[in-house]
Amino acid sequence: MTPTAPPSSPLPTARTPRRRLVADRAARLLVSAGGIGIIASILGILVFILLEVLPLARPAAVLPERTIPLATPVLAALGDEYRTHLAALSPDGRVRVLRLEDGAVVAERAIDPAAPAQDEEAIVAAMVPPGSSLLAAATTDGRVVLQEVDWEIAFDEGLRRTVTPRLEPPLALAVDPERRPLAVFAAVQAGETDYAAAGLTAGGTVRLVTLFGSENLLTGEIETTEVASEAPAPAGLDALVLDHQVRNLFGGTANGDLVWWPVEDGRLGPPQAFPAGSSAVTALTLLIGDRTLVAGQADGTISVWFLVRQADESFQLTRIRDFPRQRAAIAQLAPSQRNRTFLAVDAAGELGLYFSTSNRTLWRGSLPLGPATAATFSPKADGAFVATGRGLAALEIRNPHPEITADSLFARVWYEGYEQPEYAWQSTGGTDDFEPKLSLTPLLIGTLKGTLYSLLLAIPLGVLGAMYASQFMHPTLLRFVKPTVEIMAALPSVVLGFLAGLWLAPRVERAFPALLLLLLAAPAAVLLAGWAWRSLPARLRNRLRPGTEVGLYFLALLAAFSVSFSLSERFEGLAFGGDFQAWLLAATGQTYDQRNAIVVGLAMGFAVIPIIFAISEDAFSNVPRNLVAGSLALGANRWQTVTRVVLPTASPGIFSAIMIGFGRAVGETMIVLMATGNTPITSWSAFNGFRTLSANIAVEIPEAPHGGTLYRTLFLAALLLFFMTFLVNTLAEIVRQRLRRKFAQL
Amino acid sequence: MSSIQKPSRDRLGDSLTALCGGALALNLLLILALLGLLLANGGGYFWQKPLEELTLADGRVLLGEIHDRKPVAARAGETVAPEAQRIQLKVGNRDLDGIDFLWLDESEIVSRSRPLDTVVLERLEWGNFYGRMVELRRGSELLAAGPEEVWKAFGPLHEEKLREREAIRKLEKGPIGDVNHAIERLRLERRKVALARLPAAAEEARLAGLEAAEREREAEYEALAERLFSLRAALDAEVVLLEAADGRRKELPVGAVVRALRPNTFGFLDKLALNASRLGEFVFDDPRESNTEGGIFPAIFGTVMMVFLMSFAVVPFGVLAALYLREYAKQGPLVRAVRIAVNNLAGVPSIVFGVFGLGFFVYLVGGSIDRLFYPEALPTPTFGTGGILWGALTLALLTVPVVIVATEEGLAAVPRIVREGSLALGATKFETTFKVVLPAAAPGILTGMILAMARAAGEVAPLMIVGMVKLAPALPVDGNFPFVHLERKFMHLGFHIYDVGFQSPNVDATKPLVFATALLLIAVVTTMNLVAIAIRNHLRRKYAGSAV
């Protein structure tokens, strides 16, 4: 119907009371403002969702907080949770705890009580074992000394915080029994009371010492046993890193190789070398979870490596991804203890913040203080400390959503523990060091898969049914058919989902062959019924209203159903050796899930049929009567008229019906939630389940922390759904309006 | 001139026409089958089946209701008699066996009977008990022994216990609930005073007053708890000793019995009466055993209240927007685009609205309200979490396009001459619109409202995010000030179906309940839609002739 143009107000006459005119103007203003406001706020939904998604794309920020001049150089540093203090280890072997506010030293102790007090070179190297609260130092006499730094945090009544550092007595592991200085070393806290350290001895071998502590239940004392092991080392080894389980020791050499020693029960296996280019490996670190090895090289290359299982069950250190090169040799690599972010500082004083999983360069910039001697993340990963020869820089890091890039959302990503790059959605895991996998691709595939299978059912049934109803049925009968279909449209999807999941799925599983039979039996039965109908004497047929034969088809279908289901088992025995699922597995290698795409297709198809039906019926019945009458008058029969005149004329309407049906299927939530197993897989098989974008939102958003990456990613999924349906519906609506204008002209 | 030819018989065309008719017939078959399925399964939920005592070949005796039967599936290499059936027996007694249902081959059964003295006890916990009554005791005093005696004595005693239980329920929901509520309010009040940073003396004085009030309430609570305790003890004073079919015995307090029946003595009218009583329980009672038994009253209440809240929000706004689009805005490409956008919003997935509702209403608006008005309750959110108000507003956004479209249709159907007549008589546009056009479009608005309500009643996905819970501790309306608690979480029929059907550990036992709930939901939604369709048809007929 064309909108009637509102008649404009007549000119007010002099006798119209002022009050009424004011009321009229006020009403106009109110309705317009209200109307525009409401429409704007409806459209504001899109804006709001967009605003929630946008922070995902924002880069990280690294802000220099303060710089503190240092009296002595710092080789390793550890901060507290609130970034108020820093424990720094200097070459003189002393740990000094600095208050960052004013740079004052609040506590100090020698890391190695055995060393002479004024030795400027008491230690040769130092590090912070990733994920620990230890400062580790290699002494000149071949030992590794571990200093634990505890922070006591107390709140007074006014909720003011005091942080008191506590330096525990240090622990020493004699890595080289011959007491020669260790050129390179690595240390780790392997458990509550277990420690391990490995170093390159002057003899050119790598020696690993593991200290297993066990608490004596009677005395409460800790008894330790020490396991030492030695293995050959390649020439030029200049970096080492040890994982928390003491299963793997990694090294890097000056000629650009990475070296891997497998470790079992504290014993080193033979080393394996993997070439990483020609440039010397200058820094190595393991990210949280110990499965990602990051290597920095002299030419500024930063690469990520995994131990990947090979076909023969062995492991190979494999280069997974590279980050954009920095300009100078990588001097320091510091991993975050929250996620797979790490910090790289090169010899030229340039600083880079990277995220491994998403291969994202989060931030780059240069340090005001020059080349770094130590770099460490604060425990909450909201800050970092970089020590240089000239002073200490405390940095604030704002890095809320490092996990997201277009590639990590839509392309294959090589995750830790995977044998190749894959699409995966797994947002949460049981442990803190879990690597979230946030690929939307499996969900998009699931969404399209569910839509596809439901449209396979809904398009033929909806369009053909509508064609028949509008072209061959008497209006009196149509008056009953249409409301029935409208009721079908109004059925709550939760009921359909419940029936699909609990009633239909087990029955389809039991009698799948019957469905195959039905594909043949139903059309055959209808054709037979049609033939029988036409064989009736014309006199009898003409007395009934056109469309009455649907009742006959109805009975025929009932018969087809009962025949198919009663023959199901016999058919299964004949065609599939008695067990369809076993046959499926043997013939195609596919497994059969009870809640699969076929069940969803049936249930969601049921939900989409009435939409397609209603809109197609509208399109068919609005085809101008004169076209139909003309065609019939020219001698075409009913079927010819319908297929060659009505159908082409109405086809844009049918297109828009299918589009709107598509939109409904894409966004349907409850049916897929209940009738699939909700496994985010990427298979198109009809016999497996899937997870759609919408079901994924419903399942995960109640658990997603407000403002977190998962929360925003789910908003992104909602935005995708919004755009998909909005585009498709707009297209359909424009086509429909154009069609309507065309009909008006005909 | 060619002669007029009768079109030749077009066999292919006829067959294809038949196939199209088949498609239509299949659509109708599917919808009827679905309704029939729900009716058959949901309607049978309340119908009491007879109790069958089965003796098996291995000597076991089972007592239960036969719920389902299916043909025995032939395993590979086996032949089974075609008439062999497996039957599903509801054996109840979950506390003894841990299962409610079991399947057994009919061929295993040696004999079957329907003994008259067997009873079904619907219990507060552990589901049904099937067996016989042996003794009735109060402490060590024997009240009755033997199935007949016990059954005779049980009836009146049980009625008395039901009255006692009702008294307990009233006490718990009434005075005790009120006192708890008051104590909670006093606690928040104290926190508020502490947060207000008053001068020390004023703060002290107010705190002292509050503490005194709280002590008074605590004392009141103690007294009530005492009374409750004695009532509970009285309720559990009498026990009935039961015997399962296999001879195992079990004691059960009479007060823990919901309903006791001897179904094998029932005639048709008894069953009908029982059916009605169970239907009443289903509609008006609270759920038991994490929703798997008892009634669904809170879910019905939550659904209805949410839908009405939503319609309060959606109708004025929808009508205003439609009035603007149809009566006030200048018709042009912009309004056409807006109209398309609004139409399409109806096709945007409901879950998207849920996501918006969570981000906007719950976290942004609700969080702000909490910070401004309820700082004393933080970090426990008041409005900053899902609740019935947010659910209703989210659904209002979801359904506002429905109202706009229906209202516009209603406005468009008002004939131009009516408007022109009004204007010609000197009425202003405001008067014409609100006194002439809008009343004439009322049926359209009503249609839109009913359609919106029907859609809202069946919508689950967005509500799962913004405030629906499987078991709400309290209704959103009660006797405590301010009586209507819009921030509370609520139960909903649709979510009840999802939750009980899919999250419950004992799907076999709960499926009939879910069917009944689904039937109720469908009945509500379908009725609303039929009414809307009828109004719309009436409207179309009324204006069909007069549209100019």
Tab-separated table of C-alpha atoms in Angstrom, chain B residues 195-534:
chain	number	residue	atom	x	y	z
B	195	LEU	CA	29.765	5.443	53.966
B	196	ALA	CA	28.114	8.821	54.475
B	197	ARG	CA	31.124	10.145	56.480
B	198	LEU	CA	28.998	12.000	59.009
B	199	PRO	CA	30.483	13.725	62.030
B	200	ALA	CA	31.542	11.093	64.518
B	201	ALA	CA	28.887	11.862	67.111
B	202	ALA	CA	25.994	11.824	64.642
B	203	GLU	CA	27.324	8.653	63.106
B	204	GLU	CA	27.602	6.975	66.467
B	205	ALA	CA	24.079	7.951	67.470
B	206	ARG	CA	22.560	6.674	64.273
B	207	LEU	CA	24.558	3.474	64.364
B	208	ALA	CA	23.477	2.852	67.929
B	209	GLY	CA	19.847	3.305	66.938
B	210	LEU	CA	20.219	0.935	64.044
B	211	GLU	CA	21.996	-1.631	66.133
B	212	ALA	CA	19.271	-1.540	68.735
B	213	ALA	CA	16.656	-2.058	66.047
B	214	GLU	CA	18.667	-4.900	64.648
B	215	ARG	CA	18.973	-6.571	68.044
B	216	GLU	CA	15.232	-6.289	68.465
B	217	ARG	CA	14.726	-7.933	65.090
B	218	GLU	CA	17.224	-10.636	65.890
B	219	ALA	CA	15.297	-11.450	69.041
B	220	GLU	CA	12.105	-11.554	67.035
B	221	TYR	CA	13.801	-13.885	64.610
B	222	GLU	CA	14.948	-16.162	67.405
B	223	ALA	CA	11.394	-16.489	68.686
B	224	LEU	CA	10.069	-17.244	65.238
B	225	ALA	CA	12.816	-19.754	64.583
B	226	GLU	CA	11.913	-21.455	67.831
B	227	ARG	CA	8.322	-21.736	66.707
B	228	LEU	CA	9.336	-22.999	63.324
B	229	PHE	CA	11.541	-25.606	64.919
B	230	SER	CA	8.736	-26.952	67.078
B	231	LEU	CA	6.351	-26.989	64.129
B	232	ARG	CA	8.897	-28.919	62.088
B	233	ALA	CA	9.353	-31.411	64.888
B	234	ALA	CA	5.597	-31.905	65.063
B	235	LEU	CA	5.458	-32.374	61.322
B	236	ASP	CA	7.976	-35.174	61.450
B	237	ALA	CA	6.482	-36.855	64.511
B	238	GLU	CA	4.582	-39.553	62.656
B	239	VAL	CA	6.291	-41.909	60.302
B	240	VAL	CA	4.883	-44.452	57.949
B	241	LEU	CA	6.830	-47.643	57.363
B	242	LEU	CA	6.840	-48.571	53.726
B	243	GLU	CA	7.760	-51.718	51.910
B	244	ALA	CA	8.988	-51.746	48.324
B	245	ALA	CA	8.006	-54.552	45.962
B	246	ASP	CA	11.203	-56.467	46.687
B	247	GLY	CA	10.623	-56.350	50.434
B	248	ARG	CA	13.008	-53.567	51.375
B	249	ARG	CA	11.559	-51.267	53.994
B	250	LYS	CA	11.802	-47.546	54.408
B	251	GLU	CA	10.501	-45.099	56.965
B	252	LEU	CA	9.039	-41.838	55.813
B	253	PRO	CA	7.651	-38.951	57.873
B	254	VAL	CA	4.007	-38.450	57.013
B	255	GLY	CA	4.716	-34.733	56.687
B	256	ALA	CA	7.059	-35.404	53.748
B	257	VAL	CA	4.265	-36.862	51.651
B	258	VAL	CA	2.670	-34.607	49.069
B	259	ARG	CA	0.012	-36.976	47.911
B	260	ALA	CA	-0.797	-40.622	48.620
B	261	LEU	CA	-2.777	-42.692	46.137
B	262	ARG	CA	-3.909	-46.206	45.498
B	263	PRO	CA	-4.119	-45.881	41.745
B	264	ASN	CA	-5.301	-49.437	41.141
B	265	THR	CA	-8.519	-48.726	43.016
B	266	PHE	CA	-9.218	-45.647	40.887
B	267	GLY	CA	-12.146	-45.316	38.582
B	268	PHE	CA	-12.267	-42.888	35.708
B	269	LEU	CA	-13.775	-40.087	37.775
B	270	ASP	CA	-11.147	-40.465	40.494
B	271	LYS	CA	-8.461	-40.167	37.856
B	272	LEU	CA	-10.132	-37.114	36.420
B	273	ALA	CA	-10.257	-35.489	39.840
B	274	LEU	CA	-6.619	-36.369	40.412
B	275	ASN	CA	-5.767	-34.934	37.030
B	276	ALA	CA	-7.437	-31.663	37.956
B	277	SER	CA	-5.687	-31.544	41.301
B	278	ARG	CA	-2.310	-32.162	39.678
B	279	LEU	CA	-2.992	-29.539	37.056
B	280	GLY	CA	-3.748	-27.109	39.861
B	281	GLU	CA	-0.516	-28.003	41.575
B	282	PHE	CA	1.359	-27.575	38.304
B	283	VAL	CA	0.006	-24.103	37.691
B	284	PHE	CA	-0.147	-22.714	41.216
B	285	ASP	CA	2.635	-24.356	43.209
B	286	ASP	CA	6.313	-23.694	43.643
B	287	PRO	CA	8.793	-26.094	42.077
B	288	ARG	CA	10.447	-28.809	44.122
B	289	GLU	CA	13.639	-30.753	43.706
B	290	SER	CA	15.391	-28.183	41.522
B	291	ASN	CA	12.408	-27.708	39.226
B	292	THR	CA	11.916	-31.342	38.348
B	293	GLU	CA	8.733	-31.725	40.408
B	294	GLY	CA	5.969	-29.603	41.773
B	295	GLY	CA	4.582	-26.602	39.986
B	296	ILE	CA	5.836	-23.878	37.749
B	297	PHE	CA	3.985	-20.954	39.282
B	298	PRO	CA	7.049	-18.695	39.617
B	299	ALA	CA	7.870	-19.275	35.956
B	300	ILE	CA	4.338	-18.392	34.885
B	301	PHE	CA	4.350	-15.361	37.126
B	302	GLY	CA	7.761	-14.236	35.893
B	303	THR	CA	6.778	-14.634	32.259
B	304	VAL	CA	3.515	-12.753	32.660
B	305	MET	CA	5.015	-9.958	34.696
B	306	MET	CA	7.940	-9.540	32.327
B	307	VAL	CA	5.623	-9.437	29.340
B	308	PHE	CA	3.392	-6.805	30.928
B	309	LEU	CA	6.341	-4.688	31.993
B	310	MET	CA	7.570	-4.912	28.442
B	311	SER	CA	4.271	-3.849	26.967
B	312	PHE	CA	4.173	-0.818	29.267
B	313	ALA	CA	7.454	0.213	27.748
B	314	VAL	CA	6.910	-0.806	24.175
B	315	VAL	CA	3.431	0.464	23.382
B	316	PRO	CA	3.875	4.198	24.084
B	317	PHE	CA	7.235	4.336	22.375
B	318	GLY	CA	6.199	2.240	19.426
B	319	VAL	CA	3.040	4.289	18.887
B	320	LEU	CA	4.927	7.557	19.188
B	321	ALA	CA	7.497	6.435	16.624
B	322	ALA	CA	4.769	5.235	14.272
B	323	LEU	CA	2.826	8.483	14.652
B	324	TYR	CA	5.913	10.410	13.769
B	325	LEU	CA	6.730	8.266	10.767
B	326	ARG	CA	3.214	8.212	9.395
B	327	GLU	CA	1.598	11.489	10.464
B	328	TYR	CA	4.285	14.048	11.123
B	329	ALA	CA	7.445	13.213	9.185
B	330	LYS	CA	7.775	14.456	5.662
B	331	GLN	CA	7.489	11.400	3.443
B	332	GLY	CA	10.641	11.056	1.427
B	333	PRO	CA	13.673	8.889	0.871
B	334	LEU	CA	14.886	9.455	4.429
B	335	VAL	CA	11.677	8.282	6.058
B	336	ARG	CA	11.601	5.361	3.650
B	337	ALA	CA	15.108	4.415	4.689
B	338	VAL	CA	14.213	4.721	8.356
B	339	ARG	CA	11.177	2.565	7.787
B	340	ILE	CA	13.290	-0.124	6.122
B	341	ALA	CA	15.763	0.048	8.977
B	342	VAL	CA	13.030	-0.309	11.573
B	343	ASN	CA	11.498	-3.209	9.668
B	344	ASN	CA	14.834	-4.909	9.477
B	345	LEU	CA	15.458	-4.505	13.133
B	346	ALA	CA	12.681	-7.029	13.596
B	347	GLY	CA	14.877	-9.481	11.722
B	348	VAL	CA	18.015	-8.873	13.771
B	349	PRO	CA	18.703	-11.953	15.907
B	350	SER	CA	17.300	-11.720	19.392
B	351	ILE	CA	20.624	-12.685	20.920
B	352	VAL	CA	22.068	-9.442	19.588
B	353	PHE	CA	19.485	-7.549	21.608
B	354	GLY	CA	20.469	-9.650	24.590
B	355	VAL	CA	24.098	-8.686	24.157
B	356	PHE	CA	23.093	-5.050	23.898
B	357	GLY	CA	20.877	-5.358	26.968
B	358	LEU	CA	23.736	-6.844	28.959
B	359	GLY	CA	26.214	-4.188	27.939
B	360	PHE	CA	23.898	-1.199	28.047
B	361	PHE	CA	21.154	-1.837	30.589
B	362	VAL	CA	22.891	-4.164	33.009
B	363	TYR	CA	26.463	-2.940	33.047
B	364	LEU	CA	26.150	0.695	31.991
B	365	VAL	CA	22.770	1.864	33.315
B	366	GLY	CA	22.473	-0.661	36.144
B	367	GLY	CA	26.062	-0.171	37.203
B	368	SER	CA	25.565	3.598	37.314
B	369	ILE	CA	22.362	3.274	39.338
B	370	ASP	CA	24.202	1.073	41.807
B	371	ARG	CA	27.034	3.529	42.231
B	372	LEU	CA	24.651	6.436	42.696
B	373	PHE	CA	21.852	4.978	44.774
B	374	TYR	CA	22.959	1.679	46.265
B	375	PRO	CA	26.600	2.176	47.216
B	376	GLU	CA	25.947	0.477	50.559
B	377	ALA	CA	25.253	-2.870	48.909
B	378	LEU	CA	28.340	-2.892	46.685
B	379	PRO	CA	30.166	-4.935	45.601
B	380	THR	CA	26.967	-6.997	45.494
B	381	PRO	CA	25.130	-5.463	42.562
B	382	THR	CA	21.505	-4.371	42.917
B	383	PHE	CA	20.572	-3.151	39.457
B	384	GLY	CA	23.976	-3.898	37.996
B	385	THR	CA	23.053	-7.494	37.372
B	386	GLY	CA	20.363	-9.168	35.346
B	387	GLY	CA	16.820	-8.476	36.508
B	388	ILE	CA	13.244	-8.443	35.376
B	389	LEU	CA	13.339	-4.745	34.465
B	390	TRP	CA	16.328	-5.187	32.184
B	391	GLY	CA	14.739	-8.263	30.653
B	392	ALA	CA	11.556	-6.339	29.936
B	393	LEU	CA	13.399	-3.367	28.439
B	394	THR	CA	15.560	-5.596	26.260
B	395	LEU	CA	12.495	-7.328	24.927
B	396	ALA	CA	10.833	-3.959	24.443
B	397	LEU	CA	13.635	-3.004	22.071
B	398	LEU	CA	13.275	-6.346	20.379
B	399	THR	CA	9.548	-5.931	19.833
B	400	VAL	CA	9.271	-2.206	19.191
B	401	PRO	CA	9.516	-2.739	15.422
B	402	VAL	CA	6.497	-5.056	15.635
B	403	VAL	CA	4.460	-2.335	17.318
B	404	ILE	CA	5.670	0.354	14.943
B	405	VAL	CA	4.820	-1.703	11.873
B	406	ALA	CA	1.391	-2.710	13.159
B	407	THR	CA	0.550	0.809	14.285
B	408	GLU	CA	1.653	2.260	10.978
B	409	GLU	CA	-0.540	-0.241	9.220
B	410	GLY	CA	-3.413	0.765	11.466
B	411	LEU	CA	-2.798	4.457	10.822
B	412	ALA	CA	-2.542	3.903	7.090
B	413	ALA	CA	-5.870	2.128	7.098
B	414	VAL	CA	-7.658	5.152	8.503
B	415	PRO	CA	-9.266	6.682	5.431
B	416	ARG	CA	-8.050	10.030	4.270
B	417	ILE	CA	-11.565	11.436	4.240
B	418	VAL	CA	-11.805	10.964	7.977
B	419	ARG	CA	-8.777	13.153	8.506
B	420	GLU	CA	-9.903	15.684	5.964
B	421	GLY	CA	-13.345	15.824	7.519
B	422	SER	CA	-11.845	16.527	10.911
B	423	LEU	CA	-9.513	19.191	9.569
B	424	ALA	CA	-12.294	20.752	7.576
B	425	LEU	CA	-14.330	21.110	10.739
B	426	GLY	CA	-11.558	23.242	12.161
B	427	ALA	CA	-9.691	20.747	14.305
B	428	THR	CA	-5.976	21.221	14.537
B	429	LYS	CA	-3.655	18.478	13.389
B	430	PHE	CA	-3.030	17.513	17.001
B	431	GLU	CA	-6.736	17.156	17.660
B	432	THR	CA	-7.256	15.245	14.438
B	433	THR	CA	-4.415	12.880	15.132
B	434	PHE	CA	-5.160	12.148	18.744
B	435	LYS	CA	-8.943	12.331	18.795
B	436	VAL	CA	-9.859	10.958	15.389
B	437	VAL	CA	-7.038	9.034	13.779
B	438	LEU	CA	-5.525	7.360	16.788
B	439	PRO	CA	-8.798	5.922	18.145
B	440	ALA	CA	-9.563	4.591	14.692
B	441	ALA	CA	-6.157	2.954	14.595
B	442	ALA	CA	-6.582	1.418	18.036
B	443	PRO	CA	-7.175	-2.108	16.743
B	444	GLY	CA	-3.905	-1.881	14.824
B	445	ILE	CA	-2.093	-0.797	17.943
B	446	LEU	CA	-3.752	-3.587	19.878
B	447	THR	CA	-2.653	-6.100	17.241
B	448	GLY	CA	0.877	-4.838	17.480
B	449	MET	CA	0.821	-5.049	21.227
B	450	ILE	CA	-0.489	-8.587	21.277
B	451	LEU	CA	2.005	-9.715	18.652
B	452	ALA	CA	4.791	-8.087	20.636
B	453	MET	CA	3.631	-9.776	23.817
B	454	ALA	CA	3.414	-13.148	22.095
B	455	ARG	CA	6.900	-12.746	20.708
B	456	ALA	CA	8.183	-11.689	24.108
B	457	ALA	CA	6.533	-14.600	25.869
B	458	GLY	CA	8.330	-17.080	23.658
B	459	GLU	CA	11.706	-15.389	23.545
B	460	VAL	CA	14.411	-16.997	25.641
B	461	ALA	CA	17.864	-16.350	24.259
B	462	PRO	CA	18.246	-12.656	25.163
B	463	LEU	CA	16.723	-13.209	28.586
B	464	MET	CA	19.271	-15.882	29.404
B	465	ILE	CA	21.798	-13.078	29.360
B	466	VAL	CA	19.885	-10.302	31.102
B	467	GLY	CA	18.244	-11.799	34.122
B	468	MET	CA	16.558	-15.138	33.807
B	469	VAL	CA	17.505	-17.777	36.335
B	470	LYS	CA	16.582	-21.389	36.776
B	471	LEU	CA	15.362	-20.881	40.317
B	472	ALA	CA	14.550	-17.452	41.669
B	473	PRO	CA	14.497	-17.275	45.466
B	474	ALA	CA	11.622	-14.801	45.510
B	475	LEU	CA	8.975	-13.447	43.192
B	476	PRO	CA	9.508	-9.915	41.894
B	477	VAL	CA	6.404	-8.892	43.821
B	478	ASP	CA	5.986	-9.465	47.545
B	479	GLY	CA	4.805	-7.872	50.772
B	480	ASN	CA	8.058	-6.070	51.560
B	481	PHE	CA	8.495	-2.424	50.703
B	482	PRO	CA	8.556	-1.295	47.872
B	483	PHE	CA	6.491	-4.392	46.970
B	484	VAL	CA	7.599	-4.513	43.332
B	485	HIS	CA	11.243	-5.475	43.010
B	486	LEU	CA	12.239	-4.769	39.454
B	487	GLU	CA	15.856	-5.578	40.104
B	488	ARG	CA	15.155	-9.196	41.010
B	489	LYS	CA	15.981	-12.099	38.812
B	490	PHE	CA	13.024	-14.048	37.575
B	491	MET	CA	11.946	-17.400	36.219
B	492	HIS	CA	10.489	-17.858	32.774
B	493	LEU	CA	8.569	-20.664	31.101
B	494	GLY	CA	10.892	-20.813	28.123
B	495	PHE	CA	14.006	-20.939	30.213
B	496	HIS	CA	12.345	-23.513	32.422
B	497	ILE	CA	12.012	-25.735	29.361
B	498	TYR	CA	15.648	-25.251	28.424
B	499	ASP	CA	16.919	-25.697	31.930
B	500	VAL	CA	14.861	-28.679	33.044
B	501	GLY	CA	15.059	-30.376	29.664
B	502	PHE	CA	18.774	-29.970	29.164
B	503	GLN	CA	20.497	-29.202	32.422
B	504	SER	CA	18.706	-31.669	34.654
B	505	PRO	CA	20.521	-34.859	35.584
B	506	ASN	CA	17.441	-37.040	35.225
B	507	VAL	CA	16.051	-36.298	31.795
B	508	ASP	CA	13.735	-39.321	31.648
B	509	ALA	CA	11.944	-38.271	34.798
B	510	THR	CA	11.593	-34.631	33.862
B	511	LYS	CA	10.671	-34.937	30.200
B	512	PRO	CA	6.911	-35.174	30.854
B	513	LEU	CA	7.079	-32.036	32.984
B	514	VAL	CA	8.900	-30.203	30.220
B	515	PHE	CA	6.309	-31.349	27.716
B	516	ALA	CA	3.586	-29.982	29.957
B	517	THR	CA	5.414	-26.677	30.325
B	518	ALA	CA	5.969	-26.477	26.568
B	519	LEU	CA	2.299	-27.151	25.994
B	520	LEU	CA	1.352	-24.358	28.374
B	521	LEU	CA	3.761	-21.936	26.721
B	522	ILE	CA	2.523	-22.813	23.266
B	523	ALA	CA	-1.072	-22.467	24.391
B	524	VAL	CA	-0.379	-18.966	25.720
B	525	VAL	CA	1.563	-17.841	22.668
B	526	THR	CA	-0.839	-19.380	20.176
B	527	THR	CA	-3.882	-17.885	21.849
B	528	MET	CA	-2.301	-14.451	21.789
B	529	ASN	CA	-1.436	-14.810	18.129
B	530	LEU	CA	-4.880	-16.045	17.187
B	531	VAL	CA	-6.432	-13.066	18.936
B	532	ALA	CA	-4.070	-10.740	17.121
B	533	ILE	CA	-4.861	-12.352	13.784
B	534	ALA	CA	-8.585	-12.085	14.445
